[in-house]
PDB file of N, CA and C in Angstrom:
ATOM      1  N   MET V 295      14.429  -3.175  -7.389  1.00  0.00           N
ATOM      2  CA  MET V 295      15.306  -2.035  -7.207  1.00  0.00           C
ATOM      3  C   MET V 295      16.655  -2.543  -6.709  1.00  0.00           C
ATOM      4  N   THR V 296      17.717  -1.995  -7.257  1.00  0.00           N
ATOM      5  CA  THR V 296      19.062  -2.365  -6.850  1.00  0.00           C
ATOM      6  C   THR V 296      19.827  -1.117  -6.426  1.00  0.00           C
ATOM      7  N   ILE V 297      20.489  -1.213  -5.296  1.00  0.00           N
ATOM      8  CA  ILE V 297      21.336  -0.127  -4.802  1.00  0.00           C
ATOM      9  C   ILE V 297      22.773  -0.532  -5.070  1.00  0.00           C
ATOM     10  N   THR V 298      23.483   0.285  -5.825  1.00  0.00           N
ATOM     11  CA  THR V 298      24.867   0.006  -6.167  1.00  0.00           C
ATOM     12  C   THR V 298      25.721   1.185  -5.742  1.00  0.00           C
ATOM     13  N   GLY V 299      26.807   0.908  -5.058  1.00  0.00           N
ATOM     14  CA  GLY V 299      27.672   1.995  -4.614  1.00  0.00           C
ATOM     15  C   GLY V 299      28.835   1.500  -3.779  1.00  0.00           C
ATOM     16  N   GLU V 300      29.324   2.386  -2.919  1.00  0.00           N
ATOM     17  CA  GLU V 300      30.504   2.127  -2.103  1.00  0.00           C
ATOM     18  C   GLU V 300      30.143   2.269  -0.621  1.00  0.00           C
ATOM     19  N   VAL V 301      30.658   1.359   0.199  1.00  0.00           N
ATOM     20  CA  VAL V 301      30.427   1.423   1.644  1.00  0.00           C
ATOM     21  C   VAL V 301      31.244   2.588   2.202  1.00  0.00           C
ATOM     22  N   THR V 302      30.550   3.558   2.822  1.00  0.00           N
ATOM     23  CA  THR V 302      31.253   4.712   3.389  1.00  0.00           C
ATOM     24  C   THR V 302      31.229   4.746   4.911  1.00  0.00           C
ATOM     25  N   LYS V 303      30.316   3.966   5.526  1.00  0.00           N
ATOM     26  CA  LYS V 303      30.295   3.880   6.991  1.00  0.00           C
ATOM     27  C   LYS V 303      29.593   2.599   7.402  1.00  0.00           C
ATOM     28  N   ILE V 304      30.165   1.926   8.399  1.00  0.00           N
ATOM     29  CA  ILE V 304      29.549   0.745   8.986  1.00  0.00           C
ATOM     30  C   ILE V 304      29.270   1.078  10.446  1.00  0.00           C
ATOM     31  N   PHE V 305      28.001   1.077  10.806  1.00  0.00           N
ATOM     32  CA  PHE V 305      27.591   1.431  12.151  1.00  0.00           C
ATOM     33  C   PHE V 305      27.735   0.234  13.088  1.00  0.00           C
ATOM     34  N   ASP V 306      27.755   0.492  14.386  1.00  0.00           N
ATOM     35  CA  ASP V 306      27.828  -0.567  15.388  1.00  0.00           C
ATOM     36  C   ASP V 306      26.542  -1.391  15.398  1.00  0.00           C
ATOM     37  N   ILE V 307      26.657  -2.625  15.847  1.00  0.00           N
ATOM     38  CA  ILE V 307      25.491  -3.488  15.999  1.00  0.00           C
ATOM     39  C   ILE V 307      24.665  -2.976  17.173  1.00  0.00           C
ATOM     40  N   GLN V 308      23.363  -2.910  16.976  1.00  0.00           N
ATOM     41  CA  GLN V 308      22.431  -2.529  18.040  1.00  0.00           C
ATOM     42  C   GLN V 308      21.657  -3.776  18.449  1.00  0.00           C
ATOM     43  N   GLU V 309      21.553  -3.997  19.755  1.00  0.00           N
ATOM     44  CA  GLU V 309      20.870  -5.180  20.261  1.00  0.00           C
ATOM     45  C   GLU V 309      19.865  -4.786  21.333  1.00  0.00           C
ATOM     46  N   GLY V 310      18.882  -5.633  21.521  1.00  0.00           N
ATOM     47  CA  GLY V 310      17.894  -5.374  22.555  1.00  0.00           C
ATOM     48  C   GLY V 310      17.024  -6.588  22.783  1.00  0.00           C
ATOM     49  N   ILE V 311      16.027  -6.385  23.627  1.00  0.00           N
ATOM     50  CA  ILE V 311      15.075  -7.440  23.946  1.00  0.00           C
ATOM     51  C   ILE V 311      13.671  -6.857  23.787  1.00  0.00           C
ATOM     52  N   THR V 312      12.810  -7.594  23.091  1.00  0.00           N
ATOM     53  CA  THR V 312      11.434  -7.142  22.882  1.00  0.00           C
ATOM     54  C   THR V 312      10.627  -7.273  24.169  1.00  0.00           C
ATOM     55  N   LYS V 313       9.436  -6.718  24.167  1.00  0.00           N
ATOM     56  CA  LYS V 313       8.543  -6.841  25.322  1.00  0.00           C
ATOM     57  C   LYS V 313       8.194  -8.298  25.612  1.00  0.00           C
ATOM     58  N   MET V 314       8.258  -9.124  24.578  1.00  0.00           N
ATOM     59  CA  MET V 314       7.954 -10.557  24.738  1.00  0.00           C
ATOM     60  C   MET V 314       9.173 -11.352  25.203  1.00  0.00           C
ATOM     61  N   GLY V 315      10.334 -10.685  25.330  1.00  0.00           N
ATOM     62  CA  GLY V 315      11.537 -11.344  25.819  1.00  0.00           C
ATOM     63  C   GLY V 315      12.451 -11.917  24.749  1.00  0.00           C
ATOM     64  N   ALA V 316      12.141 -11.681  23.472  1.00  0.00           N
ATOM     65  CA  ALA V 316      12.979 -12.182  22.382  1.00  0.00           C
ATOM     66  C   ALA V 316      14.131 -11.212  22.122  1.00  0.00           C
ATOM     67  N   LYS V 317      15.307 -11.762  21.858  1.00  0.00           N
ATOM     68  CA  LYS V 317      16.459 -10.917  21.531  1.00  0.00           C
ATOM     69  C   LYS V 317      16.376 -10.486  20.066  1.00  0.00           C
ATOM     70  N   TRP V 318      16.872  -9.276  19.780  1.00  0.00           N
ATOM     71  CA  TRP V 318      16.940  -8.790  18.409  1.00  0.00           C
ATOM     72  C   TRP V 318      18.274  -8.076  18.216  1.00  0.00           C
ATOM     73  N   ALA V 319      18.691  -7.979  16.966  1.00  0.00           N
ATOM     74  CA  ALA V 319      19.921  -7.259  16.625  1.00  0.00           C
ATOM     75  C   ALA V 319      19.769  -6.690  15.220  1.00  0.00           C
ATOM     76  N   LYS V 320      20.417  -5.543  15.002  1.00  0.00           N
ATOM     77  CA  LYS V 320      20.425  -4.946  13.668  1.00  0.00           C
ATOM     78  C   LYS V 320      21.721  -4.173  13.491  1.00  0.00           C
ATOM     79  N   GLN V 321      22.100  -3.951  12.236  1.00  0.00           N
ATOM     80  CA  GLN V 321      23.293  -3.171  11.920  1.00  0.00           C
ATOM     81  C   GLN V 321      23.044  -2.388  10.637  1.00  0.00           C
ATOM     82  N   ASP V 322      23.440  -1.117  10.649  1.00  0.00           N
ATOM     83  CA  ASP V 322      23.261  -0.235   9.500  1.00  0.00           C
ATOM     84  C   ASP V 322      24.573  -0.049   8.749  1.00  0.00           C
ATOM     85  N   VAL V 323      24.438   0.156   7.437  1.00  0.00           N
ATOM     86  CA  VAL V 323      25.581   0.443   6.562  1.00  0.00           C
ATOM     87  C   VAL V 323      25.197   1.622   5.678  1.00  0.00           C
ATOM     88  N   LEU V 324      26.072   2.607   5.565  1.00  0.00           N
ATOM     89  CA  LEU V 324      25.846   3.760   4.690  1.00  0.00           C
ATOM     90  C   LEU V 324      26.494   3.472   3.343  1.00  0.00           C
ATOM     91  N   ILE V 325      25.675   3.515   2.289  1.00  0.00           N
ATOM     92  CA  ILE V 325      26.132   3.271   0.920  1.00  0.00           C
ATOM     93  C   ILE V 325      26.059   4.592   0.156  1.00  0.00           C
ATOM     94  N   THR V 326      27.155   4.989  -0.475  1.00  0.00           N
ATOM     95  CA  THR V 326      27.169   6.177  -1.325  1.00  0.00           C
ATOM     96  C   THR V 326      27.102   5.713  -2.773  1.00  0.00           C
ATOM     97  N   GLN V 327      26.032   6.144  -3.455  1.00  0.00           N
ATOM     98  CA  GLN V 327      25.830   5.782  -4.855  1.00  0.00           C
ATOM     99  C   GLN V 327      26.495   6.807  -5.765  1.00  0.00           C
ATOM    100  N   ASN V 328      26.695   6.419  -6.990  1.00  0.00           N
ATOM    101  CA  ASN V 328      27.318   7.308  -7.969  1.00  0.00           C
ATOM    102  C   ASN V 328      26.269   7.945  -8.860  1.00  0.00           C
ATOM    103  N   ASN V 329      25.207   8.504  -8.248  1.00  0.00           N
ATOM    104  CA  ASN V 329      24.209   9.213  -9.038  1.00  0.00           C
ATOM    105  C   ASN V 329      23.772  10.459  -8.275  1.00  0.00           C
ATOM    106  N   ASP V 330      23.010  11.305  -8.919  1.00  0.00           N
ATOM    107  CA  ASP V 330      22.610  12.579  -8.323  1.00  0.00           C
ATOM    108  C   ASP V 330      21.420  12.447  -7.377  1.00  0.00           C
ATOM    109  N   TYR V 331      20.585  11.459  -7.596  1.00  0.00           N
ATOM    110  CA  TYR V 331      19.371  11.317  -6.807  1.00  0.00           C
ATOM    111  C   TYR V 331      19.594  10.290  -5.706  1.00  0.00           C
ATOM    112  N   ASN V 332      19.313  10.668  -4.453  1.00  0.00           N
ATOM    113  CA  ASN V 332      19.511   9.772  -3.305  1.00  0.00           C
ATOM    114  C   ASN V 332      20.927   9.197  -3.294  1.00  0.00           C
ATOM    115  N   ALA V 333      21.903  10.063  -3.307  1.00  0.00           N
ATOM    116  CA  ALA V 333      23.297   9.637  -3.386  1.00  0.00           C
ATOM    117  C   ALA V 333      23.722   8.798  -2.185  1.00  0.00           C
ATOM    118  N   GLU V 334      23.155   9.042  -0.993  1.00  0.00           N
ATOM    119  CA  GLU V 334      23.504   8.258   0.187  1.00  0.00           C
ATOM    120  C   GLU V 334      22.269   7.504   0.685  1.00  0.00           C
ATOM    121  N   VAL V 335      22.460   6.216   0.960  1.00  0.00           N
ATOM    122  CA  VAL V 335      21.369   5.362   1.416  1.00  0.00           C
ATOM    123  C   VAL V 335      21.870   4.533   2.589  1.00  0.00           C
ATOM    124  N   ILE V 336      21.049   4.436   3.644  1.00  0.00           N
ATOM    125  CA  ILE V 336      21.382   3.547   4.754  1.00  0.00           C
ATOM    126  C   ILE V 336      20.612   2.249   4.569  1.00  0.00           C
ATOM    127  N   VAL V 337      21.341   1.132   4.625  1.00  0.00           N
ATOM    128  CA  VAL V 337      20.762  -0.192   4.513  1.00  0.00           C
ATOM    129  C   VAL V 337      20.903  -0.863   5.875  1.00  0.00           C
ATOM    130  N   THR V 338      19.828  -1.494   6.338  1.00  0.00           N
ATOM    131  CA  THR V 338      19.824  -2.127   7.652  1.00  0.00           C
ATOM    132  C   THR V 338      19.736  -3.642   7.518  1.00  0.00           C
ATOM    133  N   GLY V 339      20.669  -4.334   8.159  1.00  0.00           N
ATOM    134  CA  GLY V 339      20.611  -5.795   8.265  1.00  0.00           C
ATOM    135  C   GLY V 339      19.940  -6.144   9.576  1.00  0.00           C
ATOM    136  N   ILE V 340      18.862  -6.954   9.523  1.00  0.00           N
ATOM    137  CA  ILE V 340      18.094  -7.194  10.736  1.00  0.00           C
ATOM    138  C   ILE V 340      18.058  -8.654  11.172  1.00  0.00           C
ATOM    139  N   ASN V 341      18.858  -9.491  10.577  1.00  0.00           N
ATOM    140  CA  ASN V 341      18.916 -10.871  11.046  1.00  0.00           C
ATOM    141  C   ASN V 341      20.371 -11.320  11.107  1.00  0.00           C
ATOM    142  N   GLU V 342      20.591 -12.470  11.702  1.00  0.00           N
ATOM    143  CA  GLU V 342      21.952 -12.961  11.913  1.00  0.00           C
ATOM    144  C   GLU V 342      22.721 -13.120  10.596  1.00  0.00           C
ATOM    145  N   LYS V 343      22.054 -13.618   9.570  1.00  0.00           N
ATOM    146  CA  LYS V 343      22.707 -13.819   8.269  1.00  0.00           C
ATOM    147  C   LYS V 343      23.159 -12.484   7.678  1.00  0.00           C
ATOM    148  N   ALA V 344      22.307 -11.463   7.759  1.00  0.00           N
ATOM    149  CA  ALA V 344      22.658 -10.140   7.217  1.00  0.00           C
ATOM    150  C   ALA V 344      23.808  -9.519   7.989  1.00  0.00           C
ATOM    151  N   ILE V 345      23.803  -9.648   9.309  1.00  0.00           N
ATOM    152  CA  ILE V 345      24.873  -9.074  10.130  1.00  0.00           C
ATOM    153  C   ILE V 345      26.201  -9.782   9.844  1.00  0.00           C
ATOM    154  N   LYS V 346      26.162 -11.091   9.627  1.00  0.00           N
ATOM    155  CA  LYS V 346      27.391 -11.820   9.262  1.00  0.00           C
ATOM    156  C   LYS V 346      27.908 -11.333   7.900  1.00  0.00           C
ATOM    157  N   GLY V 347      26.998 -11.042   6.972  1.00  0.00           N
ATOM    158  CA  GLY V 347      27.401 -10.512   5.668  1.00  0.00           C
ATOM    159  C   GLY V 347      28.040  -9.143   5.786  1.00  0.00           C
ATOM    160  N   ILE V 348      27.498  -8.302   6.666  1.00  0.00           N
ATOM    161  CA  ILE V 348      28.060  -6.974   6.885  1.00  0.00           C
ATOM    162  C   ILE V 348      29.462  -7.076   7.467  1.00  0.00           C
ATOM    163  N   ALA V 349      29.705  -8.098   8.298  1.00  0.00           N
ATOM    164  CA  ALA V 349      31.027  -8.292   8.898  1.00  0.00           C
ATOM    165  C   ALA V 349      32.105  -8.519   7.835  1.00  0.00           C
ATOM    166  N   ASN V 350      31.702  -8.987   6.652  1.00  0.00           N
ATOM    167  CA  ASN V 350      32.655  -9.227   5.562  1.00  0.00           C
ATOM    168  C   ASN V 350      32.966  -7.967   4.757  1.00  0.00           C
ATOM    169  N   LEU V 351      32.251  -6.872   5.027  1.00  0.00           N
ATOM    170  CA  LEU V 351      32.467  -5.622   4.298  1.00  0.00           C
ATOM    171  C   LEU V 351      33.545  -4.781   4.965  1.00  0.00           C
ATOM    172  N   SER V 352      34.144  -3.906   4.192  1.00  0.00           N
ATOM    173  CA  SER V 352      35.071  -2.919   4.737  1.00  0.00           C
ATOM    174  C   SER V 352      34.792  -1.588   4.043  1.00  0.00           C
ATOM    175  N   LEU V 353      35.274  -0.512   4.636  1.00  0.00           N
ATOM    176  CA  LEU V 353      35.079   0.805   4.037  1.00  0.00           C
ATOM    177  C   LEU V 353      35.681   0.816   2.638  1.00  0.00           C
ATOM    178  N   GLY V 354      34.944   1.351   1.699  1.00  0.00           N
ATOM    179  CA  GLY V 354      35.407   1.413   0.319  1.00  0.00           C
ATOM    180  C   GLY V 354      34.983   0.225  -0.526  1.00  0.00           C
ATOM    181  N   SER V 355      34.384  -0.797   0.106  1.00  0.00           N
ATOM    182  CA  SER V 355      33.919  -1.968  -0.646  1.00  0.00           C
ATOM    183  C   SER V 355      32.833  -1.557  -1.634  1.00  0.00           C
ATOM    184  N   LYS V 356      32.877  -2.097  -2.828  1.00  0.00           N
ATOM    185  CA  LYS V 356      31.828  -1.883  -3.825  1.00  0.00           C
ATOM    186  C   LYS V 356      30.746  -2.929  -3.575  1.00  0.00           C
ATOM    187  N   VAL V 357      29.485  -2.471  -3.508  1.00  0.00           N
ATOM    188  CA  VAL V 357      28.378  -3.397  -3.233  1.00  0.00           C
ATOM    189  C   VAL V 357      27.229  -3.162  -4.200  1.00  0.00           C
ATOM    190  N   SER V 358      26.428  -4.191  -4.370  1.00  0.00           N
ATOM    191  CA  SER V 358      25.192  -4.117  -5.136  1.00  0.00           C
ATOM    192  C   SER V 358      24.161  -4.889  -4.335  1.00  0.00           C
ATOM    193  N   ILE V 359      23.110  -4.203  -3.888  1.00  0.00           N
ATOM    194  CA  ILE V 359      22.115  -4.789  -3.003  1.00  0.00           C
ATOM    195  C   ILE V 359      20.754  -4.736  -3.681  1.00  0.00           C
ATOM    196  N   ALA V 360      20.120  -5.897  -3.827  1.00  0.00           N
ATOM    197  CA  ALA V 360      18.771  -5.968  -4.384  1.00  0.00           C
ATOM    198  C   ALA V 360      17.766  -5.877  -3.259  1.00  0.00           C
ATOM    199  N   CYS V 361      16.772  -5.001  -3.423  1.00  0.00           N
ATOM    200  CA  CYS V 361      15.732  -4.883  -2.391  1.00  0.00           C
ATOM    201  C   CYS V 361      14.369  -5.090  -2.993  1.00  0.00           C
TER     202      CYS V 361
END
């Protein structure tokens, strides 16, 4: 499945610590697709590499994400 569309919102990074003491971080991005079904989709980056990739995006960026 591939999600193709435009970045319409980039949410703040959320961070925390698990019960085991490990740090975690995630960041959400709202993608608006150009179709009638599921026009808006939130994609979550949950590792350092994904969050660094999100940092390269800006509002209005065209993206294609394979899941």
